[in-house]
């Protein structure tokens, strides 16, 4: 059992490679209860890979991924599924079930026998969460009838409807208009205030991340090259961080 002072997620010396390519090397971070924790870095640096490691969808070749006091990489499928029930993830590409309607997609996590909800309660919850993400009235549509940003919002509604203790967002605002991005960023904060939810937000959109996150790590070359508050990261003089934060377009990234 973990206490309020213990991290809900901890990565310790995580190494992950595919074939001969090292993707993460000695990645580390500790994320505490109720934190909104950001992970940023350039495209292809390993942000989505980190989320897949936290969910236990892939295992590191070295190091530990710990969630709620349990080392994820040691778990068998049954224990892993139990742990996963405490986590929600909104995938970068939404990953909806194509043959299911919007309502069926969003209701998916509520249909677990343990939830014991009536059809009426499920419909009510689905309507409530569709409204939260600004998608009310689209219940009977199929994912193929939606835009990328709409699919993304359905993916978020599907993930948060069970109010998991930990929510992982992979590029939650990519493809959304500024108003809808604002709605989603506010939602992340609201879920913390209402339920004490811990959130991990992965993105390369620096300004949005800085507006919502308490602390942020930056990945570069498979490593964590910075971990700090948005305020301190804005003043960070490490060239690779400064260049990323300021969005400097010229020249190679300096380490
Ligand atoms: N199954 C795989 N096989 C081969 N390479 C992989 C695999 N999964 C990830 N990679 C590689 O790992 C690296 C990190 O990928 P990842 O998707 O984690 O990046 P990312 O930081 O999320 O990028 P983006 O911002 O574009 O979403 C990439 O170089 C990618 O090519
Ligand atoms: Mg990604």
PDB file of C-alpha atoms and ligand atoms in Angstrom:
ATOM      1  CA  UNK A   1       0.000   0.000   0.000  1.00  0.00           C
ATOM      2  CA  UNK A   2       1.415   3.388  -0.905  1.00  0.00           C
ATOM      3  CA  UNK A   3       0.973   6.564   1.132  1.00  0.00           C
ATOM      4  CA  UNK A   4       0.175  10.088  -0.090  1.00  0.00           C
ATOM      5  CA  UNK A   5       3.889  10.864   0.035  1.00  0.00           C
ATOM      6  CA  UNK A   6       4.871   8.029  -2.288  1.00  0.00           C
ATOM      7  CA  UNK A   7       5.016   8.454  -6.043  1.00  0.00           C
ATOM      8  CA  UNK A   8       2.093   6.945  -7.939  1.00  0.00           C
ATOM      9  CA  UNK A   9       4.377   6.407 -10.913  1.00  0.00           C
ATOM     10  CA  UNK A  10       8.143   5.978 -10.804  1.00  0.00           C
ATOM     11  CA  UNK A  11      10.515   5.185 -13.623  1.00  0.00           C
ATOM     12  CA  UNK A  12      13.941   4.065 -12.494  1.00  0.00           C
ATOM     13  CA  UNK A  13      16.764   3.587 -14.949  1.00  0.00           C
ATOM     14  CA  UNK A  14      14.430   2.497 -17.719  1.00  0.00           C
ATOM     15  CA  UNK A  15      16.143   1.166 -20.828  1.00  0.00           C
ATOM     16  CA  UNK A  16      14.132   0.236 -23.887  1.00  0.00           C
ATOM     17  CA  UNK A  17      15.394  -0.650 -27.329  1.00  0.00           C
ATOM     18  CA  UNK A  18      13.899  -2.115 -30.483  1.00  0.00           C
ATOM     19  CA  UNK A  19      16.311  -4.246 -32.510  1.00  0.00           C
ATOM     20  CA  UNK A  20      19.543  -2.200 -32.458  1.00  0.00           C
ATOM     21  CA  UNK A  21      17.868   1.147 -31.822  1.00  0.00           C
ATOM     22  CA  UNK A  22      18.015   2.524 -28.298  1.00  0.00           C
ATOM     23  CA  UNK A  23      14.798   4.450 -27.650  1.00  0.00           C
ATOM     24  CA  UNK A  24      15.076   5.147 -23.919  1.00  0.00           C
ATOM     25  CA  UNK A  25      18.274   5.002 -21.908  1.00  0.00           C
ATOM     26  CA  UNK A  26      18.206   5.401 -18.124  1.00  0.00           C
ATOM     27  CA  UNK A  27      14.864   7.242 -18.167  1.00  0.00           C
ATOM     28  CA  UNK A  28      13.668   8.289 -14.748  1.00  0.00           C
ATOM     29  CA  UNK A  29      10.976  10.350 -13.052  1.00  0.00           C
ATOM     30  CA  UNK A  30       8.683  10.281 -10.036  1.00  0.00           C
ATOM     31  CA  UNK A  31       5.093  11.444 -10.292  1.00  0.00           C
ATOM     32  CA  UNK A  32       3.175  12.226  -7.112  1.00  0.00           C
ATOM     33  CA  UNK A  33      -0.552  11.943  -6.261  1.00  0.00           C
ATOM     34  CA  UNK A  34      -2.678  14.628  -7.902  1.00  0.00           C
ATOM     35  CA  UNK A  35       0.182  15.956  -9.983  1.00  0.00           C
ATOM     36  CA  UNK A  36      -0.237  17.039 -13.575  1.00  0.00           C
ATOM     37  CA  UNK A  37       3.043  15.828 -14.962  1.00  0.00           C
ATOM     38  CA  UNK A  38       4.259  16.718 -18.439  1.00  0.00           C
ATOM     39  CA  UNK A  39       6.569  14.863 -20.778  1.00  0.00           C
ATOM     40  CA  UNK A  40       7.882  16.795 -23.752  1.00  0.00           C
ATOM     41  CA  UNK A  41      10.409  16.352 -26.484  1.00  0.00           C
ATOM     42  CA  UNK A  42      10.731  16.213 -30.240  1.00  0.00           C
ATOM     43  CA  UNK A  43       8.819  13.847 -32.471  1.00  0.00           C
ATOM     44  CA  UNK A  44      10.182  10.308 -32.244  1.00  0.00           C
ATOM     45  CA  UNK A  45      12.021  10.875 -28.960  1.00  0.00           C
ATOM     46  CA  UNK A  46      10.061   8.209 -27.070  1.00  0.00           C
ATOM     47  CA  UNK A  47       7.141   9.979 -25.366  1.00  0.00           C
ATOM     48  CA  UNK A  48       4.449   7.530 -26.475  1.00  0.00           C
ATOM     49  CA  UNK A  49       6.844   4.682 -25.692  1.00  0.00           C
ATOM     50  CA  UNK A  50       7.059   5.933 -22.093  1.00  0.00           C
ATOM     51  CA  UNK A  51       3.263   5.849 -21.781  1.00  0.00           C
ATOM     52  CA  UNK A  52       3.154   2.312 -23.204  1.00  0.00           C
ATOM     53  CA  UNK A  53       5.749   1.289 -20.598  1.00  0.00           C
ATOM     54  CA  UNK A  54       3.655   2.813 -17.793  1.00  0.00           C
ATOM     55  CA  UNK A  55       0.576   0.905 -19.019  1.00  0.00           C
ATOM     56  CA  UNK A  56       2.642  -2.287 -19.135  1.00  0.00           C
ATOM     57  CA  UNK A  57       1.891  -2.694 -22.846  1.00  0.00           C
ATOM     58  CA  UNK A  58       5.628  -3.121 -23.396  1.00  0.00           C
ATOM     59  CA  UNK A  59       8.388  -4.063 -20.951  1.00  0.00           C
ATOM     60  CA  UNK A  60      11.763  -2.408 -20.483  1.00  0.00           C
ATOM     61  CA  UNK A  61      14.920  -4.459 -21.026  1.00  0.00           C
ATOM     62  CA  UNK A  62      16.396  -2.877 -17.891  1.00  0.00           C
ATOM     63  CA  UNK A  63      15.195  -0.702 -15.032  1.00  0.00           C
ATOM     64  CA  UNK A  64      11.845  -0.517 -13.285  1.00  0.00           C
ATOM     65  CA  UNK A  65       8.461   0.957 -14.075  1.00  0.00           C
ATOM     66  CA  UNK A  66       6.494   1.263 -10.843  1.00  0.00           C
ATOM     67  CA  UNK A  67       2.806   2.173 -10.662  1.00  0.00           C
ATOM     68  CA  UNK A  68       0.994   2.511  -7.318  1.00  0.00           C
ATOM     69  CA  UNK A  69       3.879   0.784  -5.551  1.00  0.00           C
ATOM     70  CA  UNK A  70       3.919  -2.211  -7.894  1.00  0.00           C
ATOM     71  CA  UNK A  71       6.687  -2.943 -10.378  1.00  0.00           C
ATOM     72  CA  UNK A  72       4.785  -3.263 -13.646  1.00  0.00           C
ATOM     73  CA  UNK A  73       7.457  -5.213 -15.488  1.00  0.00           C
ATOM     74  CA  UNK A  74       7.206  -8.126 -13.014  1.00  0.00           C
ATOM     75  CA  UNK A  75       3.473  -8.617 -13.350  1.00  0.00           C
ATOM     76  CA  UNK A  76       1.627 -11.416 -15.082  1.00  0.00           C
ATOM     77  CA  UNK A  77      -1.338 -10.697 -17.342  1.00  0.00           C
ATOM     78  CA  UNK A  78      -4.007 -10.983 -14.614  1.00  0.00           C
ATOM     79  CA  UNK A  79      -2.303  -8.631 -12.148  1.00  0.00           C
ATOM     80  CA  UNK A  80      -1.443  -6.290 -14.996  1.00  0.00           C
ATOM     81  CA  UNK A  81      -5.093  -6.075 -16.028  1.00  0.00           C
ATOM     82  CA  UNK A  82      -6.060  -5.243 -12.457  1.00  0.00           C
ATOM     83  CA  UNK A  83      -3.470  -2.484 -12.327  1.00  0.00           C
ATOM     84  CA  UNK A  84      -4.530  -1.198 -15.739  1.00  0.00           C
ATOM     85  CA  UNK A  85      -8.067  -0.777 -14.414  1.00  0.00           C
ATOM     86  CA  UNK A  86      -6.714   2.066 -12.243  1.00  0.00           C
ATOM     87  CA  UNK A  87      -5.356   3.844 -15.326  1.00  0.00           C
ATOM     88  CA  UNK A  88      -6.970   5.512 -18.286  1.00  0.00           C
ATOM     89  CA  UNK A  89      -5.167   6.357 -21.488  1.00  0.00           C
ATOM     90  CA  UNK A  90      -6.154   8.514 -24.391  1.00  0.00           C
ATOM     91  CA  UNK A  91      -4.000   7.368 -27.290  1.00  0.00           C
ATOM     92  CA  UNK A  92      -2.326   9.713 -29.733  1.00  0.00           C
ATOM     93  CA  UNK A  93      -4.491   8.374 -32.584  1.00  0.00           C
ATOM     94  CA  UNK A  94      -7.640   7.946 -30.413  1.00  0.00           C
ATOM     95  CA  UNK A  95      -7.666   4.140 -31.091  1.00  0.00           C
ATOM     96  CA  UNK A  96     -11.450   3.842 -31.136  1.00  0.00           C
ATOM     97  CA  UNK A  97     -13.240   0.606 -31.978  1.00  0.00           C
ATOM     98  CA  UNK A  98     -14.197   1.211 -35.603  1.00  0.00           C
ATOM     99  CA  UNK A  99     -17.270  -1.007 -35.632  1.00  0.00           C
ATOM    100  CA  UNK A 100     -18.748   0.545 -32.481  1.00  0.00           C
ATOM    101  CA  UNK A 101     -20.739   3.740 -32.311  1.00  0.00           C
ATOM    102  CA  UNK A 102     -19.516   6.743 -30.354  1.00  0.00           C
ATOM    103  CA  UNK A 103     -21.830   5.814 -27.442  1.00  0.00           C
ATOM    104  CA  UNK A 104     -20.605   2.197 -27.430  1.00  0.00           C
ATOM    105  CA  UNK A 105     -16.992   3.328 -27.500  1.00  0.00           C
ATOM    106  CA  UNK A 106     -17.471   5.722 -24.596  1.00  0.00           C
ATOM    107  CA  UNK A 107     -19.473   3.165 -22.574  1.00  0.00           C
ATOM    108  CA  UNK A 108     -16.855   0.442 -23.079  1.00  0.00           C
ATOM    109  CA  UNK A 109     -15.160   0.749 -19.670  1.00  0.00           C
ATOM    110  CA  UNK A 110     -18.498   0.904 -17.858  1.00  0.00           C
ATOM    111  CA  UNK A 111     -19.583  -2.510 -19.086  1.00  0.00           C
ATOM    112  CA  UNK A 112     -17.190  -4.404 -16.846  1.00  0.00           C
ATOM    113  CA  UNK A 113     -19.279  -6.671 -14.581  1.00  0.00           C
ATOM    114  CA  UNK A 114     -17.703  -5.037 -11.508  1.00  0.00           C
ATOM    115  CA  UNK A 115     -19.255  -1.687 -12.394  1.00  0.00           C
ATOM    116  CA  UNK A 116     -22.810  -3.117 -12.028  1.00  0.00           C
ATOM    117  CA  UNK A 117     -24.494  -0.235 -13.806  1.00  0.00           C
ATOM    118  CA  UNK A 118     -27.934  -0.375 -15.381  1.00  0.00           C
ATOM    119  CA  UNK A 119     -28.332   0.475 -19.083  1.00  0.00           C
ATOM    120  CA  UNK A 120     -30.085   3.670 -18.027  1.00  0.00           C
ATOM    121  CA  UNK A 121     -27.172   4.689 -15.807  1.00  0.00           C
ATOM    122  CA  UNK A 122     -24.694   3.885 -18.571  1.00  0.00           C
ATOM    123  CA  UNK A 123     -26.634   6.037 -21.078  1.00  0.00           C
ATOM    124  CA  UNK A 124     -26.736   8.884 -18.570  1.00  0.00           C
ATOM    125  CA  UNK A 125     -23.004   8.710 -17.886  1.00  0.00           C
ATOM    126  CA  UNK A 126     -22.207   8.516 -21.599  1.00  0.00           C
ATOM    127  CA  UNK A 127     -24.332  11.609 -22.294  1.00  0.00           C
ATOM    128  CA  UNK A 128     -22.653  13.447 -19.396  1.00  0.00           C
ATOM    129  CA  UNK A 129     -19.121  12.649 -20.599  1.00  0.00           C
ATOM    130  CA  UNK A 130     -19.928  13.427 -24.229  1.00  0.00           C
ATOM    131  CA  UNK A 131     -21.102  16.829 -23.085  1.00  0.00           C
ATOM    132  CA  UNK A 132     -17.893  17.339 -21.082  1.00  0.00           C
ATOM    133  CA  UNK A 133     -15.814  16.882 -24.251  1.00  0.00           C
ATOM    134  CA  UNK A 134     -18.257  18.891 -26.404  1.00  0.00           C
ATOM    135  CA  UNK A 135     -19.520  15.868 -28.364  1.00  0.00           C
ATOM    136  CA  UNK A 136     -23.149  15.673 -27.249  1.00  0.00           C
ATOM    137  CA  UNK A 137     -25.573  14.536 -29.945  1.00  0.00           C
ATOM    138  CA  UNK A 138     -23.023  12.317 -31.753  1.00  0.00           C
ATOM    139  CA  UNK A 139     -23.918   9.117 -29.881  1.00  0.00           C
ATOM    140  CA  UNK A 140     -24.978   7.029 -32.866  1.00  0.00           C
ATOM    141  CA  UNK A 141     -22.159   7.985 -35.236  1.00  0.00           C
ATOM    142  CA  UNK A 142     -19.330   5.651 -36.181  1.00  0.00           C
ATOM    143  CA  UNK A 143     -15.683   6.753 -35.733  1.00  0.00           C
ATOM    144  CA  UNK A 144     -15.284   6.888 -39.540  1.00  0.00           C
ATOM    145  CA  UNK A 145     -17.864   9.699 -39.605  1.00  0.00           C
ATOM    146  CA  UNK A 146     -15.819  11.883 -37.249  1.00  0.00           C
ATOM    147  CA  UNK A 147     -12.902  14.260 -37.766  1.00  0.00           C
ATOM    148  CA  UNK A 148      -9.540  13.525 -36.128  1.00  0.00           C
ATOM    149  CA  UNK A 149     -10.179  16.074 -33.372  1.00  0.00           C
ATOM    150  CA  UNK A 150     -13.633  14.630 -32.702  1.00  0.00           C
ATOM    151  CA  UNK A 151     -12.205  11.117 -32.463  1.00  0.00           C
ATOM    152  CA  UNK A 152      -9.587  12.388 -30.052  1.00  0.00           C
ATOM    153  CA  UNK A 153     -12.273  13.840 -27.781  1.00  0.00           C
ATOM    154  CA  UNK A 154     -14.231  10.567 -27.866  1.00  0.00           C
ATOM    155  CA  UNK A 155     -11.025   8.754 -26.881  1.00  0.00           C
ATOM    156  CA  UNK A 156     -10.626  11.091 -23.917  1.00  0.00           C
ATOM    157  CA  UNK A 157     -14.286  10.633 -22.850  1.00  0.00           C
ATOM    158  CA  UNK A 158     -13.870   6.841 -23.067  1.00  0.00           C
ATOM    159  CA  UNK A 159     -10.770   6.986 -20.879  1.00  0.00           C
ATOM    160  CA  UNK A 160     -12.068   9.326 -18.157  1.00  0.00           C
ATOM    161  CA  UNK A 161     -15.592   7.927 -17.815  1.00  0.00           C
ATOM    162  CA  UNK A 162     -14.438   5.378 -15.225  1.00  0.00           C
ATOM    163  CA  UNK A 163     -12.612   8.155 -13.286  1.00  0.00           C
ATOM    164  CA  UNK A 164      -9.310   6.257 -13.103  1.00  0.00           C
ATOM    165  CA  UNK A 165      -6.757   7.220 -10.439  1.00  0.00           C
ATOM    166  CA  UNK A 166      -4.193   7.884 -13.125  1.00  0.00           C
ATOM    167  CA  UNK A 167      -4.865   9.343 -16.533  1.00  0.00           C
ATOM    168  CA  UNK A 168      -2.318   9.252 -19.360  1.00  0.00           C
ATOM    169  CA  UNK A 169      -2.877  11.676 -22.219  1.00  0.00           C
ATOM    170  CA  UNK A 170      -0.891  11.249 -25.429  1.00  0.00           C
ATOM    171  CA  UNK A 171      -0.997  14.533 -27.364  1.00  0.00           C
ATOM    172  CA  UNK A 172      -4.447  15.424 -25.978  1.00  0.00           C
ATOM    173  CA  UNK A 173      -4.807  18.659 -27.918  1.00  0.00           C
ATOM    174  CA  UNK A 174      -3.154  17.767 -31.246  1.00  0.00           C
ATOM    175  CA  UNK A 175      -5.629  18.441 -34.032  1.00  0.00           C
ATOM    176  CA  UNK A 176      -8.027  20.402 -31.832  1.00  0.00           C
ATOM    177  CA  UNK A 177      -9.003  24.028 -32.418  1.00  0.00           C
ATOM    178  CA  UNK A 178      -7.871  26.522 -29.755  1.00  0.00           C
ATOM    179  CA  UNK A 179     -11.248  26.583 -28.013  1.00  0.00           C
ATOM    180  CA  UNK A 180     -11.471  22.807 -27.756  1.00  0.00           C
ATOM    181  CA  UNK A 181      -7.818  22.632 -26.669  1.00  0.00           C
ATOM    182  CA  UNK A 182      -8.722  25.015 -23.850  1.00  0.00           C
ATOM    183  CA  UNK A 183     -11.680  22.806 -22.881  1.00  0.00           C
ATOM    184  CA  UNK A 184      -9.473  19.704 -22.694  1.00  0.00           C
ATOM    185  CA  UNK A 185      -6.715  21.468 -20.726  1.00  0.00           C
ATOM    186  CA  UNK A 186      -9.306  22.778 -18.244  1.00  0.00           C
ATOM    187  CA  UNK A 187     -10.790  19.285 -17.998  1.00  0.00           C
ATOM    188  CA  UNK A 188      -7.398  17.869 -16.963  1.00  0.00           C
ATOM    189  CA  UNK A 189      -7.284  20.407 -14.111  1.00  0.00           C
ATOM    190  CA  UNK A 190     -10.931  19.794 -13.157  1.00  0.00           C
ATOM    191  CA  UNK A 191     -10.368  16.038 -12.879  1.00  0.00           C
ATOM    192  CA  UNK A 192      -7.577  16.749 -10.427  1.00  0.00           C
ATOM    193  CA  UNK A 193      -9.714  19.100  -8.307  1.00  0.00           C
ATOM    194  CA  UNK A 194     -12.770  16.822  -8.340  1.00  0.00           C
ATOM    195  CA  UNK A 195     -11.207  13.395  -8.021  1.00  0.00           C
ATOM    196  CA  UNK A 196      -7.561  14.013  -7.103  1.00  0.00           C
ATOM    197  CA  UNK A 197      -6.683  12.368 -10.418  1.00  0.00           C
ATOM    198  CA  UNK A 198      -2.989  12.146 -11.300  1.00  0.00           C
ATOM    199  CA  UNK A 199      -2.326  13.027 -14.928  1.00  0.00           C
ATOM    200  CA  UNK A 200       0.565  12.471 -17.281  1.00  0.00           C
ATOM    201  CA  UNK A 201       0.384  14.719 -20.319  1.00  0.00           C
ATOM    202  CA  UNK A 202       2.626  13.957 -23.258  1.00  0.00           C
ATOM    203  CA  UNK A 203       2.995  16.593 -25.934  1.00  0.00           C
ATOM    204  CA  UNK A 204       5.406  18.636 -27.989  1.00  0.00           C
ATOM    205  CA  UNK A 205       3.159  21.685 -27.644  1.00  0.00           C
ATOM    206  CA  UNK A 206       5.189  23.633 -25.132  1.00  0.00           C
ATOM    207  CA  UNK A 207       2.886  26.561 -24.325  1.00  0.00           C
ATOM    208  CA  UNK A 208      -0.122  24.350 -23.672  1.00  0.00           C
ATOM    209  CA  UNK A 209       1.902  21.993 -21.530  1.00  0.00           C
ATOM    210  CA  UNK A 210       3.374  24.848 -19.533  1.00  0.00           C
ATOM    211  CA  UNK A 211      -0.133  26.212 -18.865  1.00  0.00           C
ATOM    212  CA  UNK A 212      -1.360  22.970 -17.300  1.00  0.00           C
ATOM    213  CA  UNK A 213       1.580  20.989 -15.858  1.00  0.00           C
ATOM    214  CA  UNK A 214       3.053  21.211 -12.347  1.00  0.00           C
ATOM    215  CA  UNK A 215       6.320  19.620 -13.402  1.00  0.00           C
ATOM    216  CA  UNK A 216       7.709  18.493 -16.715  1.00  0.00           C
ATOM    217  CA  UNK A 217      10.479  16.270 -17.996  1.00  0.00           C
ATOM    218  CA  UNK A 218      12.142  16.802 -21.324  1.00  0.00           C
ATOM    219  CA  UNK A 219      13.405  13.834 -23.315  1.00  0.00           C
ATOM    220  CA  UNK A 220      16.244  14.139 -25.744  1.00  0.00           C
ATOM    221  CA  UNK A 221      18.329  11.401 -27.329  1.00  0.00           C
ATOM    222  CA  UNK A 222      16.558   8.762 -25.238  1.00  0.00           C
ATOM    223  CA  UNK A 223      17.448  10.509 -21.979  1.00  0.00           C
ATOM    224  CA  UNK A 224      15.691  12.764 -19.505  1.00  0.00           C
ATOM    225  CA  UNK A 225      17.649  15.991 -19.942  1.00  0.00           C
ATOM    226  CA  UNK A 226      15.526  18.212 -17.665  1.00  0.00           C
ATOM    227  CA  UNK A 227      12.934  17.887 -14.916  1.00  0.00           C
ATOM    228  CA  UNK A 228      11.444  21.047 -13.468  1.00  0.00           C
ATOM    229  CA  UNK A 229       8.467  23.376 -13.113  1.00  0.00           C
ATOM    230  CA  UNK A 230       7.308  25.308 -16.198  1.00  0.00           C
ATOM    231  CA  UNK A 231       8.579  28.530 -14.606  1.00  0.00           C
ATOM    232  CA  UNK A 232      12.082  27.177 -14.126  1.00  0.00           C
ATOM    233  CA  UNK A 233      12.152  25.513 -17.530  1.00  0.00           C
ATOM    234  CA  UNK A 234      11.430  28.869 -19.169  1.00  0.00           C
ATOM    235  CA  UNK A 235      14.685  30.147 -17.631  1.00  0.00           C
ATOM    236  CA  UNK A 236      16.634  26.924 -18.227  1.00  0.00           C
ATOM    237  CA  UNK A 237      19.961  27.638 -19.910  1.00  0.00           C
ATOM    238  CA  UNK A 238      20.698  24.057 -21.005  1.00  0.00           C
ATOM    239  CA  UNK A 239      20.930  24.647 -24.784  1.00  0.00           C
ATOM    240  CA  UNK A 240      18.811  21.677 -25.844  1.00  0.00           C
ATOM    241  CA  UNK A 241      16.012  22.661 -23.446  1.00  0.00           C
ATOM    242  CA  UNK A 242      16.200  26.363 -24.197  1.00  0.00           C
ATOM    243  CA  UNK A 243      16.038  25.719 -27.913  1.00  0.00           C
ATOM    244  CA  UNK A 244      13.008  23.440 -27.559  1.00  0.00           C
ATOM    245  CA  UNK A 245      11.143  25.711 -25.153  1.00  0.00           C
ATOM    246  CA  UNK A 246      11.736  28.760 -27.323  1.00  0.00           C
ATOM    247  CA  UNK A 247      10.927  26.825 -30.499  1.00  0.00           C
ATOM    248  CA  UNK A 248      14.142  28.007 -32.137  1.00  0.00           C
ATOM    249  CA  UNK A 249      13.943  26.861 -35.761  1.00  0.00           C
ATOM    250  CA  UNK A 250      17.556  27.324 -36.837  1.00  0.00           C
ATOM    251  CA  UNK A 251      20.588  25.070 -36.697  1.00  0.00           C
ATOM    252  CA  UNK A 252      21.042  21.672 -35.146  1.00  0.00           C
ATOM    253  CA  UNK A 253      19.887  21.148 -31.588  1.00  0.00           C
ATOM    254  CA  UNK A 254      22.795  21.882 -29.262  1.00  0.00           C
ATOM    255  CA  UNK A 255      23.439  19.588 -26.341  1.00  0.00           C
TER     256      UNK A 255
HETATM  257  N1  LIG B   1       7.568  -1.194 -32.361  1.00  0.00           N
HETATM  258  C1  LIG B   1       8.535  -0.398 -32.792  1.00  0.00           C
HETATM  259  N2  LIG B   1       9.425  -0.820 -33.721  1.00  0.00           N
HETATM  260  C2  LIG B   1      10.413  -0.041 -34.150  1.00  0.00           C
HETATM  261  N3  LIG B   1      10.617   1.211 -33.724  1.00  0.00           N
HETATM  262  C3  LIG B   1       9.765   1.688 -32.827  1.00  0.00           C
HETATM  263  C4  LIG B   1       8.685   0.938 -32.300  1.00  0.00           C
HETATM  264  N4  LIG B   1       8.007   1.689 -31.422  1.00  0.00           N
HETATM  265  C5  LIG B   1       8.633   2.860 -31.407  1.00  0.00           C
HETATM  266  N5  LIG B   1       9.675   2.882 -32.235  1.00  0.00           N
HETATM  267  C6  LIG B   1      10.622   3.986 -32.453  1.00  0.00           C
HETATM  268  O1  LIG B   1      10.807   4.551 -31.184  1.00  0.00           O
HETATM  269  C7  LIG B   1      10.990   5.935 -31.266  1.00  0.00           C
HETATM  270  C8  LIG B   1      10.060   6.636 -30.305  1.00  0.00           C
HETATM  271  O2  LIG B   1       8.714   6.511 -30.740  1.00  0.00           O
HETATM  272  P1  LIG B   1       7.544   7.230 -29.980  1.00  0.00           P
HETATM  273  O3  LIG B   1       6.288   6.890 -30.711  1.00  0.00           O
HETATM  274  O4  LIG B   1       7.616   6.873 -28.554  1.00  0.00           O
HETATM  275  O5  LIG B   1       7.920   8.763 -30.176  1.00  0.00           O
HETATM  276  P2  LIG B   1       7.135  10.066 -29.733  1.00  0.00           P
HETATM  277  O6  LIG B   1       8.052  10.883 -28.895  1.00  0.00           O
HETATM  278  O7  LIG B   1       5.825   9.703 -29.143  1.00  0.00           O
HETATM  279  O8  LIG B   1       6.923  10.831 -31.133  1.00  0.00           O
HETATM  280  P3  LIG B   1       5.696  11.769 -31.650  1.00  0.00           P
HETATM  281  O9  LIG B   1       5.865  13.108 -30.996  1.00  0.00           O
HETATM  282  O10 LIG B   1       5.922  11.820 -33.131  1.00  0.00           O
HETATM  283  O11 LIG B   1       4.427  11.085 -31.271  1.00  0.00           O
HETATM  284  C9  LIG B   1      10.787   6.312 -32.724  1.00  0.00           C
HETATM  285  O12 LIG B   1      12.033   6.550 -33.299  1.00  0.00           O
HETATM  286  C10 LIG B   1      10.116   5.112 -33.319  1.00  0.00           C
HETATM  287  O13 LIG B   1      10.513   4.944 -34.651  1.00  0.00           O
HETATM  288 MG1  LIG B   2       3.921   9.956 -29.724  1.00  0.00          MG
END
